[in-house]
mmCIF file of C-alpha atoms in Angstrom:
data_model
loop_
_atom_site.group_PDB
_atom_site.id
_atom_site.type_symbol
_atom_site.label_atom_id
_atom_site.label_comp_id
_atom_site.label_asym_id
_atom_site.label_seq_id
_atom_site.Cartn_x
_atom_site.Cartn_y
_atom_site.Cartn_z
ATOM 1 C CA MET A 464 -3.896 -48.105 -8.165
ATOM 2 C CA GLU A 465 -1.378 -50.247 -6.324
ATOM 3 C CA GLU A 466 -0.663 -53.817 -7.264
ATOM 4 C CA TYR A 467 -3.487 -56.321 -6.681
ATOM 5 C CA PRO A 468 -5.787 -54.403 -4.307
ATOM 6 C CA SER A 469 -8.255 -57.184 -3.660
ATOM 7 C CA LYS A 470 -8.132 -60.908 -3.008
ATOM 8 C CA GLN A 471 -10.762 -61.615 -5.651
ATOM 9 C CA VAL A 472 -8.732 -59.910 -8.348
ATOM 10 C CA THR A 473 -5.575 -61.737 -7.264
ATOM 11 C CA GLU A 474 -7.242 -65.123 -7.656
ATOM 12 C CA ASN A 475 -8.217 -64.330 -11.263
ATOM 13 C CA LEU A 476 -4.868 -62.970 -12.420
ATOM 14 C CA ASP A 477 -3.866 -66.173 -14.221
ATOM 15 C CA ASP A 478 -7.290 -66.975 -15.667
ATOM 16 C CA PRO A 479 -6.840 -67.588 -18.513
ATOM 17 C CA PRO A 480 -3.111 -68.389 -18.459
ATOM 18 C CA ASN A 481 -0.737 -65.880 -20.059
ATOM 19 C CA SER A 482 -3.308 -63.093 -20.120
ATOM 20 C CA ARG A 483 -1.319 -60.680 -17.935
ATOM 21 C CA LEU A 484 1.426 -58.367 -19.177
ATOM 22 C CA PHE A 485 4.483 -57.136 -17.335
ATOM 23 C CA ALA A 486 5.621 -53.699 -18.564
ATOM 24 C CA VAL A 487 8.754 -51.707 -17.806
ATOM 25 C CA THR A 488 8.061 -48.015 -18.387
ATOM 26 C CA SER A 489 9.228 -44.548 -17.478
ATOM 27 C CA ARG A 490 8.173 -43.582 -13.958
ATOM 28 C CA SER A 491 6.039 -40.773 -15.333
ATOM 29 C CA ILE A 492 3.717 -43.197 -17.181
ATOM 30 C CA THR A 493 0.314 -43.352 -15.484
ATOM 31 C CA GLU A 494 -2.501 -45.870 -15.387
ATOM 32 C CA ASP A 495 -4.488 -43.711 -17.813
ATOM 33 C CA ASP A 496 -1.567 -43.662 -20.266
ATOM 34 C CA LEU A 497 -1.411 -47.456 -20.176
ATOM 35 C CA ARG A 498 -5.154 -47.902 -20.538
ATOM 36 C CA GLU A 499 -5.329 -45.530 -23.497
ATOM 37 C CA SER A 500 -2.503 -47.341 -25.308
ATOM 38 C CA PHE A 501 -3.501 -50.946 -24.556
ATOM 39 C CA CYS A 502 -7.326 -50.810 -24.743
ATOM 40 C CA VAL A 503 -7.265 -51.203 -28.535
ATOM 41 C CA PHE A 504 -6.089 -54.816 -28.165
ATOM 42 C CA GLY A 505 -9.028 -56.107 -26.140
ATOM 43 C CA ASP A 506 -10.932 -56.123 -22.880
ATOM 44 C CA ILE A 507 -8.695 -54.873 -20.058
ATOM 45 C CA GLN A 508 -9.679 -56.332 -16.681
ATOM 46 C CA GLY A 509 -7.183 -54.424 -14.598
ATOM 47 C CA ILE A 510 -4.077 -52.239 -14.600
ATOM 48 C CA TRP A 511 -1.645 -52.045 -11.677
ATOM 49 C CA VAL A 512 1.164 -49.515 -11.433
ATOM 50 C CA VAL A 513 3.669 -50.693 -8.841
ATOM 51 C CA LYS A 514 4.499 -47.867 -6.421
ATOM 52 C CA ASP A 515 7.007 -47.267 -3.680
ATOM 53 C CA LYS A 516 5.371 -47.889 -0.289
ATOM 54 C CA GLN A 517 7.018 -44.858 1.265
ATOM 55 C CA THR A 518 6.877 -42.185 -1.437
ATOM 56 C CA LYS A 519 3.883 -43.577 -3.386
ATOM 57 C CA GLU A 520 5.783 -42.825 -6.568
ATOM 58 C CA SER A 521 5.763 -45.219 -9.523
ATOM 59 C CA LYS A 522 8.672 -47.673 -9.744
ATOM 60 C CA GLY A 523 8.355 -47.802 -13.539
ATOM 61 C CA ILE A 524 6.795 -51.271 -13.423
ATOM 62 C CA SER A 525 3.195 -52.060 -14.352
ATOM 63 C CA TYR A 526 0.862 -54.986 -15.001
ATOM 64 C CA VAL A 527 -1.986 -55.081 -17.521
ATOM 65 C CA LYS A 528 -4.556 -57.900 -17.296
ATOM 66 C CA PHE A 529 -6.592 -58.861 -20.397
ATOM 67 C CA ALA A 530 -9.643 -61.069 -20.685
ATOM 68 C CA LYS A 531 -7.942 -63.333 -23.239
ATOM 69 C CA SER A 532 -4.445 -64.651 -23.738
ATOM 70 C CA SER A 533 -4.546 -63.789 -27.459
ATOM 71 C CA GLN A 534 -5.260 -60.149 -26.584
ATOM 72 C CA ALA A 535 -2.323 -59.988 -24.191
ATOM 73 C CA CYS A 536 0.034 -61.648 -26.685
ATOM 74 C CA LEU A 537 -1.006 -59.308 -29.497
ATOM 75 C CA ALA A 538 -0.521 -56.298 -27.215
ATOM 76 C CA MET A 539 2.955 -57.562 -26.289
ATOM 77 C CA GLU A 540 3.923 -58.030 -29.949
ATOM 78 C CA GLU A 541 2.669 -54.611 -30.995
ATOM 79 C CA MET A 542 3.667 -52.475 -28.008
ATOM 80 C CA HIS A 543 7.120 -53.797 -27.077
ATOM 81 C CA GLY A 544 9.611 -51.049 -27.854
ATOM 82 C CA LYS A 545 6.972 -48.361 -28.436
ATOM 83 C CA VAL A 546 6.946 -44.878 -26.882
ATOM 84 C CA LEU A 547 3.684 -44.165 -25.029
ATOM 85 C CA VAL A 548 4.233 -40.496 -24.248
ATOM 86 C CA GLU A 549 6.548 -38.162 -26.123
ATOM 87 C CA GLY A 550 9.765 -37.620 -24.244
ATOM 88 C CA THR A 551 9.657 -40.942 -22.376
ATOM 89 C CA LYS A 552 11.735 -44.045 -23.051
ATOM 90 C CA PRO A 553 10.381 -46.973 -25.119
ATOM 91 C CA ILE A 554 8.526 -49.514 -22.998
ATOM 92 C CA LYS A 555 9.377 -53.181 -22.617
ATOM 93 C CA VAL A 556 6.439 -55.597 -22.599
ATOM 94 C CA PHE A 557 6.420 -59.289 -21.655
ATOM 95 C CA ILE A 558 3.904 -61.951 -20.717
ATOM 96 C CA ALA A 559 4.044 -62.065 -16.924
ATOM 97 C CA GLN A 560 4.828 -65.359 -15.239
ATOM 98 C CA SER A 561 2.148 -67.121 -13.221
ATOM 99 C CA ARG A 562 1.760 -65.956 -9.627
ATOM 100 C CA SER A 563 2.366 -69.552 -8.506
ATOM 101 C CA SER A 564 5.501 -69.927 -10.628
ATOM 102 C CA THR A 565 8.832 -70.484 -8.893
ATOM 103 C CA ARG A 566 10.838 -69.106 -11.808
ATOM 104 C CA HIS A 567 12.658 -65.794 -11.568
ATOM 105 C CA ARG A 568 11.999 -64.577 -15.085
ATOM 106 C CA ASP A 569 9.007 -63.812 -17.260
ATOM 107 C CA VAL A 570 7.685 -66.054 -20.004
ATOM 108 C CA GLU A 571 9.765 -66.197 -23.189
ATOM 109 C CA ASP A 572 8.164 -65.907 -26.636
ATOM 110 C CA GLU A 573 9.432 -69.365 -27.616
ATOM 111 C CA GLU A 574 7.338 -70.949 -24.867
ATOM 112 C CA LEU A 575 4.172 -69.356 -26.245
ATOM 113 C CA THR A 576 4.313 -70.391 -29.895
ATOM 114 C CA ARG A 577 4.064 -74.225 -29.764
ATOM 115 C CA ILE A 578 0.753 -75.963 -29.064
ATOM 116 C CA PHE A 579 -0.003 -79.597 -28.303
ATOM 117 C CA VAL A 580 -3.133 -81.141 -29.873
ATOM 118 C CA MET A 581 -5.056 -84.427 -29.974
ATOM 119 C CA ILE A 582 -5.885 -85.407 -33.550
ATOM 120 C CA PRO A 583 -7.372 -88.354 -35.485
ATOM 121 C CA LYS A 584 -4.769 -91.057 -36.086
ATOM 122 C CA THR A 585 -5.501 -90.767 -39.804
ATOM 123 C CA PHE A 586 -4.202 -87.182 -39.881
ATOM 124 C CA SER A 587 -1.093 -86.450 -41.929
ATOM 125 C CA GLU A 588 1.166 -83.454 -41.269
ATOM 126 C CA ASP A 589 -0.507 -81.720 -44.222
ATOM 127 C CA ASP A 590 -3.930 -82.330 -42.644
ATOM 128 C CA LEU A 591 -2.677 -80.909 -39.352
ATOM 129 C CA LYS A 592 -1.279 -77.822 -41.046
ATOM 130 C CA GLU A 593 -4.420 -77.303 -43.124
ATOM 131 C CA THR A 594 -6.569 -77.470 -39.983
ATOM 132 C CA PHE A 595 -4.623 -74.917 -37.979
ATOM 133 C CA LYS A 596 -3.288 -72.535 -40.637
ATOM 134 C CA GLU A 597 -6.361 -70.290 -40.390
ATOM 135 C CA TYR A 598 -5.083 -68.980 -37.059
ATOM 136 C CA GLY A 599 -1.715 -67.783 -38.353
ATOM 137 C CA ASP A 600 1.482 -68.630 -40.186
ATOM 138 C CA ILE A 601 2.815 -72.038 -39.138
ATOM 139 C CA GLU A 602 6.537 -72.698 -38.790
ATOM 140 C CA TYR A 603 6.201 -76.487 -38.630
ATOM 141 C CA CYS A 604 3.879 -79.356 -37.676
ATOM 142 C CA VAL A 605 4.929 -82.674 -36.145
ATOM 143 C CA ILE A 606 2.836 -85.810 -35.587
ATOM 144 C CA ILE A 607 4.007 -88.063 -32.750
ATOM 145 C CA LYS A 608 4.426 -91.624 -33.986
ATOM 146 C CA ASN A 609 5.033 -95.029 -32.465
ATOM 147 C CA LYS A 610 8.767 -95.738 -32.733
ATOM 148 C CA SER A 611 8.204 -99.408 -33.512
ATOM 149 C CA THR A 612 5.293 -99.301 -35.968
ATOM 150 C CA GLY A 613 5.587 -95.772 -37.322
ATOM 151 C CA GLU A 614 1.866 -95.259 -36.769
ATOM 152 C CA SER A 615 0.439 -92.007 -35.446
ATOM 153 C CA LYS A 616 -0.358 -91.828 -31.742
ATOM 154 C CA GLY A 617 -3.088 -89.294 -32.405
ATOM 155 C CA LEU A 618 -0.993 -86.487 -30.940
ATOM 156 C CA GLY A 619 0.835 -83.608 -32.561
ATOM 157 C CA TYR A 620 2.601 -80.265 -32.215
ATOM 158 C CA VAL A 621 1.956 -77.076 -34.153
ATOM 159 C CA ARG A 622 4.541 -74.298 -33.968
ATOM 160 C CA TYR A 623 3.478 -70.763 -34.931
ATOM 161 C CA TYR A 624 5.686 -67.763 -35.577
ATOM 162 C CA LYS A 625 3.877 -65.514 -33.086
ATOM 163 C CA PRO A 626 2.480 -66.092 -29.582
ATOM 164 C CA SER A 627 -0.800 -64.379 -30.511
ATOM 165 C CA GLN A 628 -1.343 -66.903 -33.303
ATOM 166 C CA ALA A 629 -0.881 -69.874 -30.974
ATOM 167 C CA ALA A 630 -3.178 -68.306 -28.376
ATOM 168 C CA THR A 631 -5.860 -67.644 -31.007
ATOM 169 C CA ALA A 632 -5.663 -71.271 -32.157
ATOM 170 C CA ILE A 633 -6.125 -72.555 -28.586
ATOM 171 C CA GLU A 634 -9.111 -70.255 -28.025
ATOM 172 C CA ASN A 635 -10.900 -70.813 -31.323
ATOM 173 C CA CYS A 636 -10.118 -74.313 -32.623
ATOM 174 C CA ASP A 637 -12.571 -77.192 -32.247
ATOM 175 C CA LYS A 638 -12.599 -78.298 -28.615
ATOM 176 C CA THR A 639 -12.132 -81.937 -29.652
ATOM 177 C CA TYR A 640 -8.488 -81.114 -30.414
ATOM 178 C CA ARG A 641 -7.953 -80.191 -26.740
ATOM 179 C CA ALA A 642 -5.303 -77.684 -27.765
ATOM 180 C CA ILE A 643 -2.967 -76.427 -25.050
ATOM 181 C CA LEU A 644 0.435 -74.775 -24.944
ATOM 182 C CA ALA A 645 3.141 -77.419 -25.230
ATOM 183 C CA GLU A 646 5.491 -77.894 -22.305
ATOM 184 C CA PRO A 647 8.715 -75.989 -22.994
ATOM 185 C CA ARG A 648 11.652 -78.111 -23.983
ATOM 186 C CA THR A 649 14.679 -78.109 -21.696
ATOM 187 C CA LYS A 650 16.362 -74.725 -21.485
ATOM 188 C CA ALA A 651 19.692 -76.013 -20.182
ATOM 189 C CA ALA A 652 21.255 -76.205 -23.606
ATOM 190 C CA SER A 653 19.512 -73.219 -25.143
ATOM 191 C CA THR A 654 20.830 -70.861 -22.482
ATOM 192 C CA GLU A 655 24.434 -71.742 -23.266
ATOM 193 C CA GLU A 656 26.381 -69.210 -25.266
ATOM 194 C CA TYR A 657 28.074 -70.673 -28.296
ATOM 195 C CA SER A 658 31.789 -71.038 -28.074
ATOM 196 C CA GLY A 659 34.333 -72.907 -30.140
ATOM 197 C CA GLY A 660 33.277 -76.335 -28.942
ATOM 198 C CA SER A 661 29.752 -75.847 -27.684
ATOM 199 C CA SER A 662 26.725 -77.640 -29.014
ATOM 200 C CA ARG A 663 23.065 -77.777 -28.212
ATOM 201 C CA GLY A 664 21.943 -80.901 -26.428
ATOM 202 C CA ASP A 665 23.456 -84.347 -26.885
ATOM 203 C CA PRO A 666 25.164 -84.457 -30.299
ATOM 204 C CA GLY A 667 24.262 -88.087 -30.805
ATOM 205 C CA ASN A 668 27.343 -89.463 -29.009
ATOM 206 C CA TYR A 669 29.676 -88.156 -31.697
ATOM 207 C CA PRO A 670 32.966 -87.012 -30.140
ATOM 208 C CA VAL A 671 33.644 -83.380 -31.011
ATOM 209 C CA ILE A 672 37.191 -82.733 -32.187
ATOM 210 C CA ASP A 673 39.194 -79.591 -31.486
ATOM 211 C CA TYR A 674 40.470 -78.596 -34.916
ATOM 212 C CA ARG A 675 43.146 -76.393 -33.341
ATOM 213 C CA SER A 676 44.996 -79.573 -32.374
ATOM 214 C CA GLY A 677 45.320 -80.469 -36.051
ATOM 215 C CA ASP A 678 42.582 -83.134 -36.139
ATOM 216 C CA PHE A 679 40.367 -82.613 -39.189
ATOM 217 C CA THR A 680 37.713 -85.061 -40.435
ATOM 218 C CA ARG A 681 35.148 -85.343 -43.212
ATOM 219 C CA CYS A 682 32.263 -85.180 -40.704
ATOM 220 C CA LEU A 683 30.776 -82.041 -39.177
ATOM 221 C CA MET A 684 28.239 -81.432 -36.411
ATOM 222 C CA MET A 685 26.174 -78.265 -36.792
ATOM 223 C CA SER A 686 24.331 -76.804 -33.783
ATOM 224 C CA THR A 687 21.618 -74.161 -33.974
ATOM 225 C CA ARG A 688 19.158 -72.405 -31.685
ATOM 226 C CA ALA A 689 16.726 -71.635 -34.495
ATOM 227 C CA ALA A 690 14.233 -74.265 -35.680
ATOM 228 C CA LEU A 691 15.844 -75.089 -39.032
ATOM 229 C CA THR A 692 14.381 -77.765 -41.291
ATOM 230 C CA GLN A 693 16.243 -80.647 -42.926
ATOM 231 C CA GLU A 694 15.828 -78.922 -46.302
ATOM 232 C CA GLN A 695 17.277 -75.621 -45.072
ATOM 233 C CA ILE A 696 20.350 -77.301 -43.579
ATOM 234 C CA PHE A 697 20.869 -79.433 -46.699
ATOM 235 C CA SER A 698 20.683 -76.372 -48.982
ATOM 236 C CA LEU A 699 23.139 -74.470 -46.798
ATOM 237 C CA PHE A 700 25.844 -77.147 -46.654
ATOM 238 C CA ASP A 701 25.287 -78.291 -50.244
ATOM 239 C CA ILE A 702 26.768 -74.952 -51.355
ATOM 240 C CA ILE A 703 30.149 -76.605 -50.750
ATOM 241 C CA PRO A 704 30.523 -79.432 -53.317
ATOM 242 C CA GLY A 705 31.128 -82.973 -52.151
ATOM 243 C CA MET A 706 28.412 -83.382 -49.514
ATOM 244 C CA GLU A 707 27.498 -87.062 -49.156
ATOM 245 C CA TYR A 708 25.184 -87.028 -46.157
ATOM 246 C CA CYS A 709 23.114 -84.565 -44.176
ATOM 247 C CA GLU A 710 20.687 -85.495 -41.416
ATOM 248 C CA LEU A 711 18.889 -83.382 -38.845
ATOM 249 C CA GLN A 712 19.016 -85.201 -35.505
ATOM 250 C CA ARG A 713 15.557 -85.752 -33.943
ATOM 251 C CA ASP A 714 14.269 -87.015 -30.608
ATOM 252 C CA SER A 715 11.790 -89.862 -30.073
ATOM 253 C CA TYR A 716 8.898 -87.449 -30.737
ATOM 254 C CA GLY A 717 10.275 -86.340 -34.079
ATOM 255 C CA MET A 718 11.332 -82.931 -32.741
ATOM 256 C CA SER A 719 14.631 -81.395 -33.785
ATOM 257 C CA LYS A 720 17.455 -81.744 -31.250
ATOM 258 C CA GLY A 721 19.031 -78.571 -32.573
ATOM 259 C CA HIS A 722 21.932 -80.185 -34.409
ATOM 260 C CA ALA A 723 22.656 -81.990 -37.687
ATOM 261 C CA LEU A 724 25.374 -84.374 -38.906
ATOM 262 C CA ILE A 725 27.011 -83.571 -42.248
ATOM 263 C CA ARG A 726 29.586 -85.677 -44.067
ATOM 264 C CA TYR A 727 31.638 -84.751 -47.146
ATOM 265 C CA SER A 728 33.370 -87.024 -49.646
ATOM 266 C CA ASN A 729 36.714 -85.301 -49.106
ATOM 267 C CA LEU A 730 38.601 -83.572 -46.328
ATOM 268 C CA GLY A 731 39.047 -80.326 -48.253
ATOM 269 C CA SER A 732 35.315 -79.679 -48.567
ATOM 270 C CA ALA A 733 34.752 -80.405 -44.869
ATOM 271 C CA VAL A 734 37.509 -77.983 -43.810
ATOM 272 C CA TYR A 735 36.161 -75.316 -46.149
ATOM 273 C CA ALA A 736 32.586 -75.784 -44.855
ATOM 274 C CA LYS A 737 33.769 -75.629 -41.237
ATOM 275 C CA GLU A 738 35.664 -72.375 -41.728
ATOM 276 C CA LYS A 739 32.960 -70.708 -43.811
ATOM 277 C CA LEU A 740 29.863 -71.728 -41.841
ATOM 278 C CA ASN A 741 31.030 -71.816 -38.216
ATOM 279 C CA GLY A 742 29.680 -68.599 -36.716
ATOM 280 C CA PHE A 743 27.618 -67.860 -39.819
ATOM 281 C CA GLU A 744 24.284 -66.168 -39.044
ATOM 282 C CA TYR A 745 21.427 -68.174 -40.550
ATOM 283 C CA PRO A 746 18.803 -66.903 -40.346
ATOM 284 C CA PRO A 747 20.174 -63.444 -39.445
ATOM 285 C CA GLY A 748 20.635 -63.272 -35.680
ATOM 286 C CA ASN A 749 21.102 -67.039 -35.251
ATOM 287 C CA ARG A 750 24.797 -67.936 -35.176
ATOM 288 C CA LEU A 751 25.587 -71.507 -36.254
ATOM 289 C CA ALA A 752 28.194 -73.599 -34.455
ATOM 290 C CA VAL A 753 30.016 -76.087 -36.691
ATOM 291 C CA ASN A 754 32.597 -78.554 -35.346
ATOM 292 C CA PHE A 755 34.493 -81.571 -36.599
ATOM 293 C CA VAL A 756 33.353 -84.959 -35.277
ATOM 294 C CA ASP A 757 35.016 -88.351 -35.535
ATOM 295 C CA ASP A 758 34.387 -90.021 -38.905
ATOM 296 C CA GLY A 759 35.935 -93.350 -37.903
ATOM 297 C CA GLU A 760 38.931 -93.100 -40.226
ATOM 298 C CA ASP A 761 42.460 -93.861 -39.016
ATOM 299 C CA ARG A 762 44.841 -90.993 -39.749
ATOM 300 C CA SER A 763 47.419 -91.954 -37.157
ATOM 301 C CA SER A 764 50.108 -92.883 -39.701
ATOM 302 C CA PRO A 765 52.718 -90.184 -40.521
ATOM 303 C CA VAL A 766 51.706 -90.173 -44.187
ATOM 304 C CA GLY A 767 48.028 -89.841 -43.290
ATOM 305 C CA ARG A 768 48.646 -86.941 -40.936
ATOM 306 C CA MET A 769 50.884 -85.168 -43.461
ATOM 307 C CA ALA A 770 48.194 -85.480 -46.143
ATOM 308 C CA MET A 771 45.563 -84.217 -43.746
ATOM 309 C CA GLN A 772 47.644 -81.208 -42.734
ATOM 310 C CA PHE A 773 48.440 -80.404 -46.366
ATOM 311 C CA VAL A 774 44.774 -80.382 -47.377
ATOM 312 C CA ALA A 775 43.807 -78.373 -44.304
ATOM 313 C CA THR A 776 46.532 -75.794 -44.918
ATOM 314 C CA GLN A 777 45.528 -75.341 -48.549
ATOM 315 C CA MET A 778 41.844 -74.964 -47.712
ATOM 316 C CA MET A 779 42.497 -72.548 -44.841
ATOM 317 C CA SER A 780 44.531 -70.449 -47.259
ATOM 318 C CA ALA A 781 41.611 -70.444 -49.695
ATOM 319 C CA VAL A 782 39.262 -69.268 -46.962
ATOM 320 C CA TRP A 783 41.402 -66.408 -45.670
ATOM 321 C CA ASN A 784 42.658 -65.138 -49.017
ATOM 322 C CA GLY A 785 39.241 -65.209 -50.684
ATOM 323 C CA PRO A 786 38.550 -65.642 -54.401
ATOM 324 C CA SER A 787 41.745 -63.831 -55.401
ATOM 325 C CA THR A 788 43.699 -66.981 -54.590
ATOM 326 C CA SER A 789 43.803 -68.844 -57.879
ATOM 327 C CA GLN A 790 46.549 -71.367 -57.134
ATOM 328 C CA VAL A 791 45.002 -73.143 -54.141
ATOM 329 C CA MET A 792 43.917 -76.750 -54.351
ATOM 330 C CA LYS A 793 40.157 -77.000 -54.747
ATOM 331 C CA PRO A 794 38.036 -79.986 -53.666
ATOM 332 C CA PRO A 795 36.252 -82.023 -56.350
ATOM 333 C CA GLY A 796 33.335 -80.127 -57.825
ATOM 334 C CA PHE A 797 34.847 -76.635 -57.576
ATOM 335 C CA SER A 798 35.283 -74.895 -60.881
ATOM 336 C CA ALA A 799 38.889 -74.733 -62.001
ATOM 337 C CA VAL A 800 38.213 -71.463 -63.825
ATOM 338 C CA SER A 801 39.672 -68.375 -62.188
ATOM 339 C CA PRO A 802 36.922 -66.188 -60.717
ATOM 340 C CA MET A 803 38.339 -63.227 -62.645
ATOM 341 C CA SER A 804 37.250 -64.734 -65.948
ATOM 342 C CA ARG A 805 33.629 -64.773 -64.777
ATOM 343 C CA ILE A 806 33.450 -61.051 -63.907
ATOM 344 C CA GLN A 807 32.114 -58.805 -66.649
ATOM 345 C CA THR A 808 31.024 -55.276 -65.706
ATOM 346 C CA ASP A 809 30.359 -51.961 -67.416
ATOM 347 C CA VAL A 810 32.480 -50.088 -64.870
ATOM 348 C CA ASN A 811 36.057 -50.278 -63.693
ATOM 349 C CA LEU A 812 36.234 -52.096 -60.361
ATOM 350 C CA PRO A 813 38.790 -51.389 -57.629
ATOM 351 C CA PRO A 814 41.539 -53.977 -57.130
ATOM 352 C CA LEU A 815 40.870 -57.096 -55.074
ATOM 353 C CA LYS A 816 41.124 -56.801 -51.293
ATOM 354 C CA LYS A 817 41.323 -59.458 -48.598
ATOM 355 C CA LEU A 818 38.220 -60.375 -46.635
ATOM 356 C CA ALA A 819 37.875 -59.220 -43.057
ATOM 357 C CA PRO A 820 38.245 -61.986 -40.421
ATOM 358 C CA THR A 821 35.043 -64.009 -40.012
ATOM 359 C CA ASP A 822 34.794 -63.070 -36.331
ATOM 360 C CA SER A 823 34.758 -59.338 -37.139
ATOM 361 C CA LYS A 824 31.802 -57.369 -35.819
ATOM 362 C CA ALA A 825 29.410 -56.368 -38.619
ATOM 363 C CA LYS A 826 29.077 -52.571 -38.687
ATOM 364 C CA GLU A 827 26.844 -52.435 -41.779
ATOM 365 C CA ARG A 828 24.766 -54.746 -44.003
ATOM 366 C CA LEU A 829 24.238 -54.026 -47.685
ATOM 367 C CA PHE A 830 21.015 -55.638 -48.909
ATOM 368 C CA VAL A 831 20.784 -56.656 -52.574
ATOM 369 C CA VAL A 832 17.813 -57.712 -54.733
ATOM 370 C CA PHE A 833 18.710 -59.829 -57.784
ATOM 371 C CA SER A 834 16.944 -59.919 -61.150
ATOM 372 C CA PRO A 835 16.311 -62.344 -62.693
ATOM 373 C CA SER A 836 18.313 -64.593 -60.320
ATOM 374 C CA PRO A 837 21.181 -64.368 -57.779
ATOM 375 C CA LEU A 838 24.781 -64.476 -58.985
ATOM 376 C CA PRO A 839 27.130 -67.220 -57.726
ATOM 377 C CA LEU A 840 28.608 -66.631 -54.281
ATOM 378 C CA ASP A 841 32.195 -66.484 -55.506
ATOM 379 C CA VAL A 842 31.300 -63.841 -58.103
ATOM 380 C CA LEU A 843 29.508 -61.683 -55.523
ATOM 381 C CA GLU A 844 32.400 -62.076 -53.110
ATOM 382 C CA ASP A 845 34.873 -61.152 -55.845
ATOM 383 C CA VAL A 846 32.981 -57.941 -56.658
ATOM 384 C CA PHE A 847 32.041 -56.725 -53.185
ATOM 385 C CA CYS A 848 35.364 -57.532 -51.484
ATOM 386 C CA ARG A 849 37.038 -54.901 -53.665
ATOM 387 C CA PHE A 850 35.615 -52.087 -51.555
ATOM 388 C CA GLY A 851 37.318 -53.381 -48.406
ATOM 389 C CA SER A 852 36.338 -54.898 -45.027
ATOM 390 C CA LEU A 853 33.875 -57.458 -46.480
ATOM 391 C CA ILE A 854 33.168 -60.155 -43.892
ATOM 392 C CA GLU A 855 30.893 -62.425 -45.905
ATOM 393 C CA VAL A 856 28.174 -62.674 -48.545
ATOM 394 C CA HIS A 857 24.851 -64.239 -47.585
ATOM 395 C CA LEU A 858 22.151 -65.375 -50.017
ATOM 396 C CA VAL A 859 18.700 -66.151 -48.621
ATOM 397 C CA PRO A 860 17.790 -69.702 -49.796
ATOM 398 C CA GLY A 861 14.855 -69.773 -52.208
ATOM 399 C CA ARG A 862 14.751 -65.965 -52.473
ATOM 400 C CA LYS A 863 16.219 -63.446 -54.903
ATOM 401 C CA VAL A 864 17.758 -61.387 -52.125
ATOM 402 C CA GLY A 865 20.937 -61.372 -50.079
ATOM 403 C CA TYR A 866 23.219 -59.116 -48.093
ATOM 404 C CA MET A 867 26.885 -58.290 -47.685
ATOM 405 C CA LYS A 868 28.332 -57.864 -44.175
ATOM 406 C CA TYR A 869 31.036 -55.222 -43.757
ATOM 407 C CA ALA A 870 33.307 -54.522 -40.809
ATOM 408 C CA ASP A 871 33.564 -50.829 -41.710
ATOM 409 C CA LYS A 872 30.428 -48.680 -41.963
ATOM 410 C CA GLN A 873 32.145 -46.084 -44.161
ATOM 411 C CA VAL A 874 32.671 -48.628 -46.939
#
């Protein structure tokens, strides 16, 4: 059938909200093909295959309307990228925007995973999580508090990993919670592509410094699109010894602003952290942006600038030459023992090779499972760089797994 054949159907398209799918398919896909594939996810109220007015042929665009939002979200999660009929291209499935919406794009997954709830003022974050965890895995919970007194306002956010989980919670939780999808946070910053000096949102009025001009400091500002916790950021930057301070910046509602301030006790550690972690993918697919910010220290004197440049040069050399560089100055806390003395294997390893530039495109990832526990990063880097084109070694925090990124697939 053609799109929206009757006025009555049109009026019910967004009831309930986010219950209609937008699908991009091969032009040969029919209404029956769609119904057969999507009916397993719930009650289908209508399917519309958009057709050319002149030729009556399919344009390769379709809509599928479900009775419930959770059914539509589950269908989107399961069917996106699937092949409906052998020989046709994989389909793309999204939650369709409201008919009254003025936006020119369909709903993004991130807008469908966070719900807003009314809760007793006695609720703790653990109580909130315990109440809503039955509907799916929770990424985080936040209780909105009075800035002056620190007391709960009786309002909170719950962020799930999947849209279907959030939709199920809204449909099935006790009605006294008045659960609804939370208003999406501003997209202005999240749509920016990371570049050398970009950051997400207002970085707390800390002036970002262009390190290419020779200005290095002990303070760093990290920006991220992913919802990282304070603990995750601390664990990541604490890999480099000398960290004095790490704080995730939050707004008045306790929500992450998408950036954190990190300060080291010495310039060498800050330079090393900047070069190693800027552009690092954590979690995989989310590229971090790390920049120097003003730490309030005066380095305008000739002696101060010479010392700063010396430390920066030594640390940059350590980064680019990898663990084979045994004569570089190391910041306090780094082991003075040559990495070679820590390597003991039952096989003869190839000679050491330089790491590939950090901005190299990863052609292959080598996943590793450790038993009983992961080896130190410098040891892993020492071993796996010997086969050539190693970009970096990544260990998953709290897990016994990691992966090596290579710039050459043949390696």
